[in-house]
mmCIF file of C-alpha atoms in Angstrom:
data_model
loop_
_atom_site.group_PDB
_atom_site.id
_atom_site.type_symbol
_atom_site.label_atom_id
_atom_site.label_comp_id
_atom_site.label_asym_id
_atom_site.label_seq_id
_atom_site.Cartn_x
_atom_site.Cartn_y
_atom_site.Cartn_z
ATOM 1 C CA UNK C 295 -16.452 68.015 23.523
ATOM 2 C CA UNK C 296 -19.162 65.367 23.795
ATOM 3 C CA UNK C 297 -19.064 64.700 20.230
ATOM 4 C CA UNK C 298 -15.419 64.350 20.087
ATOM 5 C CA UNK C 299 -15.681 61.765 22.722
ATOM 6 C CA UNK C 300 -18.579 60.061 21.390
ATOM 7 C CA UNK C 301 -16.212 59.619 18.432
ATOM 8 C CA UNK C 302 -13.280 58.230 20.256
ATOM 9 C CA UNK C 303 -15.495 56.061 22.215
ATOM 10 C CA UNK C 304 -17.304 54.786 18.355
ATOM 11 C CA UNK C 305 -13.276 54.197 17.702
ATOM 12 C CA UNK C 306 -12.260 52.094 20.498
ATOM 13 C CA UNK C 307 -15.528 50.148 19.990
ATOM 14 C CA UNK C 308 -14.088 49.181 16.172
ATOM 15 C CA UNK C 309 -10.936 48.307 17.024
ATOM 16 C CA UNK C 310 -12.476 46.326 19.577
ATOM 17 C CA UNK C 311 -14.923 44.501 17.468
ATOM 18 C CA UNK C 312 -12.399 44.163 14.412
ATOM 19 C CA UNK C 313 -9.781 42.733 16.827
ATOM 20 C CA UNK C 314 -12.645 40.159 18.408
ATOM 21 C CA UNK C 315 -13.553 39.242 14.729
ATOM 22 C CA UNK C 316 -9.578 38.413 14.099
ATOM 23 C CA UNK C 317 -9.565 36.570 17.255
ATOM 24 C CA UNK C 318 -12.880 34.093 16.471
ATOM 25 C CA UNK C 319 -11.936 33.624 12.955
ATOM 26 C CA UNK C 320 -8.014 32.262 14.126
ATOM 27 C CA UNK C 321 -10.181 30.119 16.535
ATOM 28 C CA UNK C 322 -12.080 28.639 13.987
ATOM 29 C CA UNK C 323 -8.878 28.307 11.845
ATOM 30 C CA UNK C 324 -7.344 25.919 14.766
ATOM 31 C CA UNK C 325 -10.924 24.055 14.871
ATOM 32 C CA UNK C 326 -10.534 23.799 10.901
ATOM 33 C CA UNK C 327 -7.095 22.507 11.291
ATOM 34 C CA UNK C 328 -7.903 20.175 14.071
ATOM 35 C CA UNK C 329 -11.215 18.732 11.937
ATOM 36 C CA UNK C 330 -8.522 18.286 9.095
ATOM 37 C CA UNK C 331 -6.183 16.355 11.371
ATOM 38 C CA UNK C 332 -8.692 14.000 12.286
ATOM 39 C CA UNK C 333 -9.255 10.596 10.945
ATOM 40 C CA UNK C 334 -10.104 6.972 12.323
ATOM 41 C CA UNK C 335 -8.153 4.206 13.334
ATOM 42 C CA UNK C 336 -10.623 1.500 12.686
ATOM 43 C CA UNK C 337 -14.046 2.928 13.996
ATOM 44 C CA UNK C 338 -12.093 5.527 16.725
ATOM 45 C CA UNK C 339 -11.914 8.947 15.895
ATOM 46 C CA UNK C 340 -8.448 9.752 16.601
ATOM 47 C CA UNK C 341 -6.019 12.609 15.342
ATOM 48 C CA UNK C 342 -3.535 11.762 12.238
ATOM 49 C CA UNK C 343 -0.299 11.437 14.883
ATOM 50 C CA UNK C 344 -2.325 9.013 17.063
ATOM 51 C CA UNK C 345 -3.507 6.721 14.120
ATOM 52 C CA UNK C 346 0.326 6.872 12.752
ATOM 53 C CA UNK C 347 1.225 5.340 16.132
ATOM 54 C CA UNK C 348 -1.404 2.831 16.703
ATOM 55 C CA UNK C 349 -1.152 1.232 13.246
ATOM 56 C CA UNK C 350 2.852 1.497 14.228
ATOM 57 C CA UNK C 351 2.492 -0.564 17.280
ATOM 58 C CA UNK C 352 -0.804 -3.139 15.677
ATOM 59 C CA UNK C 353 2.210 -4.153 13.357
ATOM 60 C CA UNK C 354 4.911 -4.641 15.647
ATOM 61 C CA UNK C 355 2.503 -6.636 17.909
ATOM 62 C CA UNK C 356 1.397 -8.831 14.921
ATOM 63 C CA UNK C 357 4.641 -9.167 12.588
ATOM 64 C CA UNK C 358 5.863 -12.513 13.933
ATOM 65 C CA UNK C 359 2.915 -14.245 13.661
ATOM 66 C CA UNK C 360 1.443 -11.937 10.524
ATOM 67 C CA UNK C 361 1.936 -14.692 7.739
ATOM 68 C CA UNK C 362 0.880 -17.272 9.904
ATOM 69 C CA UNK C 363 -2.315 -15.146 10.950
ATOM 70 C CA UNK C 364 -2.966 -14.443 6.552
ATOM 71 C CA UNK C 365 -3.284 -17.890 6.117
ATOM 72 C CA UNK C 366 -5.630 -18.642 9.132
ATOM 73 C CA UNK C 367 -7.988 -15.785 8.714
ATOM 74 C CA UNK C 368 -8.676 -16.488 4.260
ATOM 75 C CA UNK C 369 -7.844 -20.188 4.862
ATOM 76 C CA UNK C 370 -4.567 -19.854 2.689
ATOM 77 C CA UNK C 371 -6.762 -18.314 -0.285
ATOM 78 C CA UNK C 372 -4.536 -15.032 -0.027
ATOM 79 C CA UNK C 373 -1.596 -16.534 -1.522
ATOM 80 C CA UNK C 374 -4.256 -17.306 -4.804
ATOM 81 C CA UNK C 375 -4.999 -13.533 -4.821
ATOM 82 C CA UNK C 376 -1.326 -12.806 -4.942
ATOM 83 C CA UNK C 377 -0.740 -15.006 -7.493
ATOM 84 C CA UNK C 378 -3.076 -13.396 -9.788
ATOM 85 C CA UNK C 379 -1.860 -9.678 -8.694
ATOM 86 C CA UNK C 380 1.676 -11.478 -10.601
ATOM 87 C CA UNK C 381 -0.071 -12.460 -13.283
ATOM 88 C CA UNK C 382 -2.002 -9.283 -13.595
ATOM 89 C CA UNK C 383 1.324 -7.442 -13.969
ATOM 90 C CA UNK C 384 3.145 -10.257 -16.151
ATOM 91 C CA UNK C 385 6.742 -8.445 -15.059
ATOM 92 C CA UNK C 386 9.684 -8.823 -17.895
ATOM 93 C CA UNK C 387 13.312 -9.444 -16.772
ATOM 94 C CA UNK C 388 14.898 -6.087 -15.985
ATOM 95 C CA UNK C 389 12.123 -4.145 -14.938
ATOM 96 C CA UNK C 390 12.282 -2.392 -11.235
ATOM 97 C CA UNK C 391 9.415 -2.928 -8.530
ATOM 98 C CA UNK C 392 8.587 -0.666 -5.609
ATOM 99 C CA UNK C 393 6.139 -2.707 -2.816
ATOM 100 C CA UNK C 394 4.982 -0.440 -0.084
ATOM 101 C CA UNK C 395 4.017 -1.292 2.997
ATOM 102 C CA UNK C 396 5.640 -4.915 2.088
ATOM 103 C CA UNK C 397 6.906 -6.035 5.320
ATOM 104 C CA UNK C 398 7.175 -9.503 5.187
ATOM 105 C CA UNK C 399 8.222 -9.268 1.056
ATOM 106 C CA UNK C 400 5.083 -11.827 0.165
ATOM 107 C CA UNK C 401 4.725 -9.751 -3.118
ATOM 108 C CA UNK C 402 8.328 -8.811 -4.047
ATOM 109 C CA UNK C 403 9.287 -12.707 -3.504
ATOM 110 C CA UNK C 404 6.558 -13.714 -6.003
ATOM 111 C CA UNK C 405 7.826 -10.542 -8.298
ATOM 112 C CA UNK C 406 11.403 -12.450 -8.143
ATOM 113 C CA UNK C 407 10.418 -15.839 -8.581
ATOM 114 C CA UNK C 408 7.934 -14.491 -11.533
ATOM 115 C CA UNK C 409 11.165 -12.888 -13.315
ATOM 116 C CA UNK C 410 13.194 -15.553 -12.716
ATOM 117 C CA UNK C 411 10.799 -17.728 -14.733
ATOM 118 C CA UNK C 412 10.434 -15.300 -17.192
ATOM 119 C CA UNK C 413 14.368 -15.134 -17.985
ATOM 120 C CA UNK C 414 14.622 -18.504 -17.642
ATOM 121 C CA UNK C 415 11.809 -18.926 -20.990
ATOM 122 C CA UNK C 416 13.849 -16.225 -22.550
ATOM 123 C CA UNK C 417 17.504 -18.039 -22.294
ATOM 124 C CA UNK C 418 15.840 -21.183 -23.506
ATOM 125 C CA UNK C 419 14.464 -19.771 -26.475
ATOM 126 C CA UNK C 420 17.582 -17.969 -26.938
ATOM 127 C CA UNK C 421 19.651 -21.075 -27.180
ATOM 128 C CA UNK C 422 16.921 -22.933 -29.501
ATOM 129 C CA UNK C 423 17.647 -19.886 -31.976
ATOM 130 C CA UNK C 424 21.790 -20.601 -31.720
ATOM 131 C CA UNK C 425 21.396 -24.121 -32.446
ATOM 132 C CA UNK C 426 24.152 -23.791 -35.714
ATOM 133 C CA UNK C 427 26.616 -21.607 -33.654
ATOM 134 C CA UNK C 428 29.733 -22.727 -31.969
ATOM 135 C CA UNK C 429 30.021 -23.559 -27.944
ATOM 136 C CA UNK C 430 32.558 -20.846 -28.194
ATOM 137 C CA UNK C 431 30.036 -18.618 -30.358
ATOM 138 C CA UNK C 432 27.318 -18.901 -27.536
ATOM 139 C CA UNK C 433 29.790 -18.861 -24.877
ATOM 140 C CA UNK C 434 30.617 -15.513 -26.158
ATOM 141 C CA UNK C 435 27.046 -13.948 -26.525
ATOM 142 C CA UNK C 436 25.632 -15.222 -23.316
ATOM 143 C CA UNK C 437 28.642 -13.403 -21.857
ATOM 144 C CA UNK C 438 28.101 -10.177 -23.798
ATOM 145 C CA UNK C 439 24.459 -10.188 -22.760
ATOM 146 C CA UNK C 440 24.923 -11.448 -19.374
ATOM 147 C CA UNK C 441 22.672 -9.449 -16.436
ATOM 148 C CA UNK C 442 21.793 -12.587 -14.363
ATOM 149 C CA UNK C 443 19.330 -14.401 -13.583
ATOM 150 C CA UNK C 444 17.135 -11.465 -13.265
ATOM 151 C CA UNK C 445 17.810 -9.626 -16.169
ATOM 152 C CA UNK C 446 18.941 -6.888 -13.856
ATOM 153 C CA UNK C 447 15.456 -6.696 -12.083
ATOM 154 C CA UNK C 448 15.355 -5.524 -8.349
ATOM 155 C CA UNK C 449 12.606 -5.538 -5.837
ATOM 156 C CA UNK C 450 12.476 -2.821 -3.008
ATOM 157 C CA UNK C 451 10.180 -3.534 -0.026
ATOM 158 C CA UNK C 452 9.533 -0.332 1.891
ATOM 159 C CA UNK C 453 7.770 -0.705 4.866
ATOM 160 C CA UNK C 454 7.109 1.794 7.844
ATOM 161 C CA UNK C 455 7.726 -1.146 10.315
ATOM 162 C CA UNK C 456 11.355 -1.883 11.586
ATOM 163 C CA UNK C 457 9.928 -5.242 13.029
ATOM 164 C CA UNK C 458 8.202 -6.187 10.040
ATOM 165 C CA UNK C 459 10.842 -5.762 7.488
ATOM 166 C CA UNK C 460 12.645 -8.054 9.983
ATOM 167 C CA UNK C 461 10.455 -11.213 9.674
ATOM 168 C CA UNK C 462 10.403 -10.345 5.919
ATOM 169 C CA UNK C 463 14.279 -10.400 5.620
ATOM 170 C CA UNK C 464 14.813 -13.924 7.403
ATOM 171 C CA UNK C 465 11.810 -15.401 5.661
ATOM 172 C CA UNK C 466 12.845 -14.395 2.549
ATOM 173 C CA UNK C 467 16.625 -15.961 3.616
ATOM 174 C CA UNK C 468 14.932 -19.238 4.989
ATOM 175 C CA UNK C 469 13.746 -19.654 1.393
ATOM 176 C CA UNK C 470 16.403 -18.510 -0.049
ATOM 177 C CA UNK C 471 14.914 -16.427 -2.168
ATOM 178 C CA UNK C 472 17.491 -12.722 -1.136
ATOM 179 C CA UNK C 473 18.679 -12.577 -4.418
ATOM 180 C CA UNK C 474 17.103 -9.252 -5.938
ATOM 181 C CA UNK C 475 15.790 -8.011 -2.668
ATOM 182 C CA UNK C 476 15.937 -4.745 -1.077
ATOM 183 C CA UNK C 477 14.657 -3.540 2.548
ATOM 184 C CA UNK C 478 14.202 0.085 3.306
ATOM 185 C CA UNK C 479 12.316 1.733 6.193
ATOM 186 C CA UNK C 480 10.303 4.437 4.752
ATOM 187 C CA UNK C 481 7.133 6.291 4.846
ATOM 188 C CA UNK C 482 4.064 5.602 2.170
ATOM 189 C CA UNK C 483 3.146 9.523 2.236
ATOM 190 C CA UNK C 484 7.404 10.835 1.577
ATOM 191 C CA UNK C 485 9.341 7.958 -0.056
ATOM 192 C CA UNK C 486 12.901 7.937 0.331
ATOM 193 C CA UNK C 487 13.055 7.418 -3.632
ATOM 194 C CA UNK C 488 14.121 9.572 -6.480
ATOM 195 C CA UNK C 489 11.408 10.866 -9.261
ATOM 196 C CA UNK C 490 10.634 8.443 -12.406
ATOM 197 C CA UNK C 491 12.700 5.697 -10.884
ATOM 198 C CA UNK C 492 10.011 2.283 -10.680
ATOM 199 C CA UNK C 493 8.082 0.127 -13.425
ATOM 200 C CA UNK C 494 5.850 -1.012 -10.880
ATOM 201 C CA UNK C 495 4.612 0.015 -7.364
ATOM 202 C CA UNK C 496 2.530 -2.599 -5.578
ATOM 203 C CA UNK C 497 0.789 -1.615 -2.323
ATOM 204 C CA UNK C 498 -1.327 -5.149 -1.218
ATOM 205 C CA UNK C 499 -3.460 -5.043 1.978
ATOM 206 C CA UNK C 500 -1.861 -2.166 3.157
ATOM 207 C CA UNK C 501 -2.872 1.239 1.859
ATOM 208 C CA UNK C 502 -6.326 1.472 4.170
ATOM 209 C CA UNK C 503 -3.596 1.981 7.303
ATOM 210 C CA UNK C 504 -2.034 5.099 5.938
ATOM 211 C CA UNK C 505 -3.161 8.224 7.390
ATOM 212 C CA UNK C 506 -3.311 10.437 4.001
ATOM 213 C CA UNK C 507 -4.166 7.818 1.402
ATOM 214 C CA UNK C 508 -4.033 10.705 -0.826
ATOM 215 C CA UNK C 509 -0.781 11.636 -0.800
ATOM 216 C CA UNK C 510 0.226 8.359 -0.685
ATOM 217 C CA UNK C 511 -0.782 7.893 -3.934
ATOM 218 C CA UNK C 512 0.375 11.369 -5.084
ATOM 219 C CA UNK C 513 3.680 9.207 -4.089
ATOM 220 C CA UNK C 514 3.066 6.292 -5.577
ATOM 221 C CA UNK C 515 2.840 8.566 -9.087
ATOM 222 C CA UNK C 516 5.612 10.737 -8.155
ATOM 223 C CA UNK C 517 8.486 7.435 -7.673
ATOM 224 C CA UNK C 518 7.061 5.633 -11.226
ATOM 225 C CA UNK C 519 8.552 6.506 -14.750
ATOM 226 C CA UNK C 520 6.091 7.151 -17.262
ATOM 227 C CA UNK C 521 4.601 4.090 -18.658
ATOM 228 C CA UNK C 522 4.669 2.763 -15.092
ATOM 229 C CA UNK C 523 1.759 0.544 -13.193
ATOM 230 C CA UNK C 524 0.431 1.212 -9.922
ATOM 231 C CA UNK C 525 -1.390 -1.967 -8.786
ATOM 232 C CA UNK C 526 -3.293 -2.068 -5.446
ATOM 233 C CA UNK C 527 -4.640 -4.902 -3.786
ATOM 234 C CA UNK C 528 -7.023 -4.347 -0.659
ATOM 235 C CA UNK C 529 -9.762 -5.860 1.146
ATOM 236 C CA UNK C 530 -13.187 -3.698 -0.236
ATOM 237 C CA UNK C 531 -16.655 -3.688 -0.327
ATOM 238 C CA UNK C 532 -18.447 -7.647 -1.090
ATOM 239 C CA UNK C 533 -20.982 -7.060 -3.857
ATOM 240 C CA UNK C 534 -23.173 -10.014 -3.057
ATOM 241 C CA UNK C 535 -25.913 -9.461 -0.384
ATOM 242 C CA UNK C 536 -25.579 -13.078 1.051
ATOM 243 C CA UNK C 537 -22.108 -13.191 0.653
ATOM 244 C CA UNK C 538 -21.745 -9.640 1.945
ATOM 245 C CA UNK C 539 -23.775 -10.546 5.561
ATOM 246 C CA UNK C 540 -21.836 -13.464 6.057
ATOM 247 C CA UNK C 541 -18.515 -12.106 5.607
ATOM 248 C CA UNK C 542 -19.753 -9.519 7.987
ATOM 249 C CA UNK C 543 -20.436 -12.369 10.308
ATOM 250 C CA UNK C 544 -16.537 -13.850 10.372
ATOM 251 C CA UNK C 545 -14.920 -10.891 10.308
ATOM 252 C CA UNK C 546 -16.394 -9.418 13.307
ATOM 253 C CA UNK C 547 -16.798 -12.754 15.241
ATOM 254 C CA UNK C 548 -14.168 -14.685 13.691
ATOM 255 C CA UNK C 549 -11.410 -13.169 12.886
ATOM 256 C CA UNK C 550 -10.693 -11.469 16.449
ATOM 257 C CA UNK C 551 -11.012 -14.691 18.016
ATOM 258 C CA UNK C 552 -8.671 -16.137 15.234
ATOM 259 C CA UNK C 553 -6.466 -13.665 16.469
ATOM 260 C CA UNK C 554 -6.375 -14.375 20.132
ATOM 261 C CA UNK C 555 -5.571 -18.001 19.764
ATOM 262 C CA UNK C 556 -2.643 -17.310 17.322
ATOM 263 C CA UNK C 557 -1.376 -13.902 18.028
ATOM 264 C CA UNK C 558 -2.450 -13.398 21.426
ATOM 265 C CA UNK C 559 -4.010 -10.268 20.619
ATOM 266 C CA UNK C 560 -7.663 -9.575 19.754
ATOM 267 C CA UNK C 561 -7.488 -5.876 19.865
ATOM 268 C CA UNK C 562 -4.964 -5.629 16.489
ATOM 269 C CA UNK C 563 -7.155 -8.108 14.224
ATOM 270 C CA UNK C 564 -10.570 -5.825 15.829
ATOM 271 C CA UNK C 565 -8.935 -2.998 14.013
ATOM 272 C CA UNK C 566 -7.621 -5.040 11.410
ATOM 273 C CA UNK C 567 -11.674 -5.764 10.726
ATOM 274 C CA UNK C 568 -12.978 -2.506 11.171
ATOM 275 C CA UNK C 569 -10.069 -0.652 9.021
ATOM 276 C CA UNK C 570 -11.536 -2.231 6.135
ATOM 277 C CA UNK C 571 -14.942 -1.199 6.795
ATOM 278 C CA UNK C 572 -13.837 2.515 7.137
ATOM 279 C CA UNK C 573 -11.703 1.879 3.335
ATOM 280 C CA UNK C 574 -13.574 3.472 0.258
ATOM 281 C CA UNK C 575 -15.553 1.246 -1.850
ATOM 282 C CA UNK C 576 -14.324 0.562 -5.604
ATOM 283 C CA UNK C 577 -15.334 3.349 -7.600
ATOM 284 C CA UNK C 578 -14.519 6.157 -4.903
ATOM 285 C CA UNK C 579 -11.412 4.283 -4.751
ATOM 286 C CA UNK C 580 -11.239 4.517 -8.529
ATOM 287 C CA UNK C 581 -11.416 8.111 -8.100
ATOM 288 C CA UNK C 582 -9.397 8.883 -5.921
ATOM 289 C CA UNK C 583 -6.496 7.384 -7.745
ATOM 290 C CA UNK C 584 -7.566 9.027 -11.275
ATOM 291 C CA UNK C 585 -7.623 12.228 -8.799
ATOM 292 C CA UNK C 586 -3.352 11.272 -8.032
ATOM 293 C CA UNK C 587 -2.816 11.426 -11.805
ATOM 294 C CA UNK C 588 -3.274 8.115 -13.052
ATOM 295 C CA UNK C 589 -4.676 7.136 -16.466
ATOM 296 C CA UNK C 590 -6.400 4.394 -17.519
ATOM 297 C CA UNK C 591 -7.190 3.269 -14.136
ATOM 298 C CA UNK C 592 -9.528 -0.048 -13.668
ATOM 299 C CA UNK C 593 -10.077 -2.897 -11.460
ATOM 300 C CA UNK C 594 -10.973 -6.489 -10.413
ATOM 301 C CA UNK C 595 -13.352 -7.609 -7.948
ATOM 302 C CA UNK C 596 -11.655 -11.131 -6.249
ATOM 303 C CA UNK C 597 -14.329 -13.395 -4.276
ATOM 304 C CA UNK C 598 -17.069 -11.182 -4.929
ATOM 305 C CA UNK C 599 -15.059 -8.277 -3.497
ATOM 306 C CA UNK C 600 -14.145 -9.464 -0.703
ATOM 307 C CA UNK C 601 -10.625 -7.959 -2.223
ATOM 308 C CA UNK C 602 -10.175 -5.574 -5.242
ATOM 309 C CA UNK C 603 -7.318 -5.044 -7.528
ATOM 310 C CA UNK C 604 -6.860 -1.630 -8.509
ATOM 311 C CA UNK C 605 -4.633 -0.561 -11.707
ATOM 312 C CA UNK C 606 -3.325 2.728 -12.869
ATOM 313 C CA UNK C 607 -0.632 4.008 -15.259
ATOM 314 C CA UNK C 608 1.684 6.918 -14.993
ATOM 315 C CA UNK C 609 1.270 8.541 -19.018
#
């Protein structure tokens, strides 16, 4: 009898023990999942939903005064790194551009204006080679081959922010520049777009505010046809010493108070300055994007990387 009991009691002990061991390793599953779900809005630890939010609202806050604030804070010398992001991707008439996180449309204005120029070139040369037709001969041809003044191109800006696809739209109408334009609300990490459908996606100073810059980029591959360029411009990390400590200096004593005379709001452009310091430097950059599936990936140090360029191609 004793030994039967002994047995039962050995039983209930196991079942005990194996149901404890289920219960501490679904605890340390939640703690897993919570670590997972963690990341930093500027130099906060916050979870993923909170960041979403705050980065939400830092936009909203700073949209109406955002251009005003880019030209302030680099002394106008942002417009010369967008520039060269144009000339680094040297767009042809009829090719299709995705810009995330493009709110106010600064890049997808400059893509327009770029393929205007472009089409413009390629009518004039056009007409130099018709020079023996007939007015009625070219008439016809330009008719036949007519796509506008774009050559059919189209620029989408998707941005996460209502309020700053709002300032983008009637900026872009105040310079009348609509033409070609698209606005869509959408998410960097699930893009409203079909598969294979961009030449270019451009993502400039805005990647380092997504929570899962990973999939982000596993989106960025997904929307572009093969043969497409990703191109990323973002503030990263200054490879000069000297230039590096006092760079340091303005943005953390500078910039905020740049931002409370402007914008009324020193806590956004705090975070603005610390979410670059939290960004990967080039090369882990570098990998990460090679990690999403791009090929050939490379990039440019701007102002002795005070801002990097980052290119990839969808093979």
């Amino acid at each position: 009898m004793a030994t039967c009991m002994n047995v039962t009691l050995w039983r209930r002990l196991a079942c005990l023990c194996r149901s404890r061991r289920v219960v501490q390793v679904s605890v340390c599953d939640v703690h897993s999942s919570r670590a997972e779900d963690e990341t930093y809005f500027g130099f906060e630890k916050v979870s993923a939903a909170e960041k979403s939010e705050q980065v939400y609202q830092v936009f909203e806050r700073v949209a109406k005064t955002y251009d005003l604030m880019n030209d302030a804070m680099t002394l106008g010398v942002h417009r010369l790194w967008k520039d060269y992001l144009l000339h680094k991707m040297n767009p042809y008439p009829g090719t299709q551009l995705l810009d995330v996180a493009g709110g106010t449309g600064d890049i997808a204005v400059r893509f327009i204006n770029y393929v205007r120029a472009q089409r413009d070139r390629q009518l004039r040369r056009q007409l130099k080679s018709k020079q023996d037709l007939s007015w009625q001969e070219i008439a016809d041809r330009y008719q036949q081959g007519d796509t506008g003044s774009l050559g059919g191109s189209q620029a989408v800006i998707c941005d996460i922010n209502k309020e700053m696809l709002k300032v983008g739209k009637r900026k872009a109408l105040d310079l009348g520049t609509s033409e070609g334009l698209s606005w869509v609300v959408g998410n960097a990490e699930e893009l409203p777009f079909m598969d294979d459908k961009f030449d270019f996606y451009t993502v400039a100073f805005g990647i380092r505010n997504v929570t899962h810059i990973e999939q982000a980029l596993q989106e960025a591959y997904r929307v572009l046809k093969p043969g497409g360029q990703f191109l990323c411009m973002e503030f990263s990390s200054v490879t000069n010493p000297l230039t590096s400590r006092l760079y340091d200096l303005y943005s953390f004593q500078v910039i905020p108070v740049i931002g409370e005379v402007i914008a009324g709001d020193w806590k956004s452009y705090q975070y603005l300055v610390e979410s670059i310091r939290r960004f990967p430097a080039q090369e882990e950059f570098k990998e990460m994007i090679e990690d999403a599936g791009f090929h050939k990936v490379t990039y440019s140090n701007l102002t002795s990387g005070v801002v990097a360029i980052h290119s990839g191609f969808k093979l």
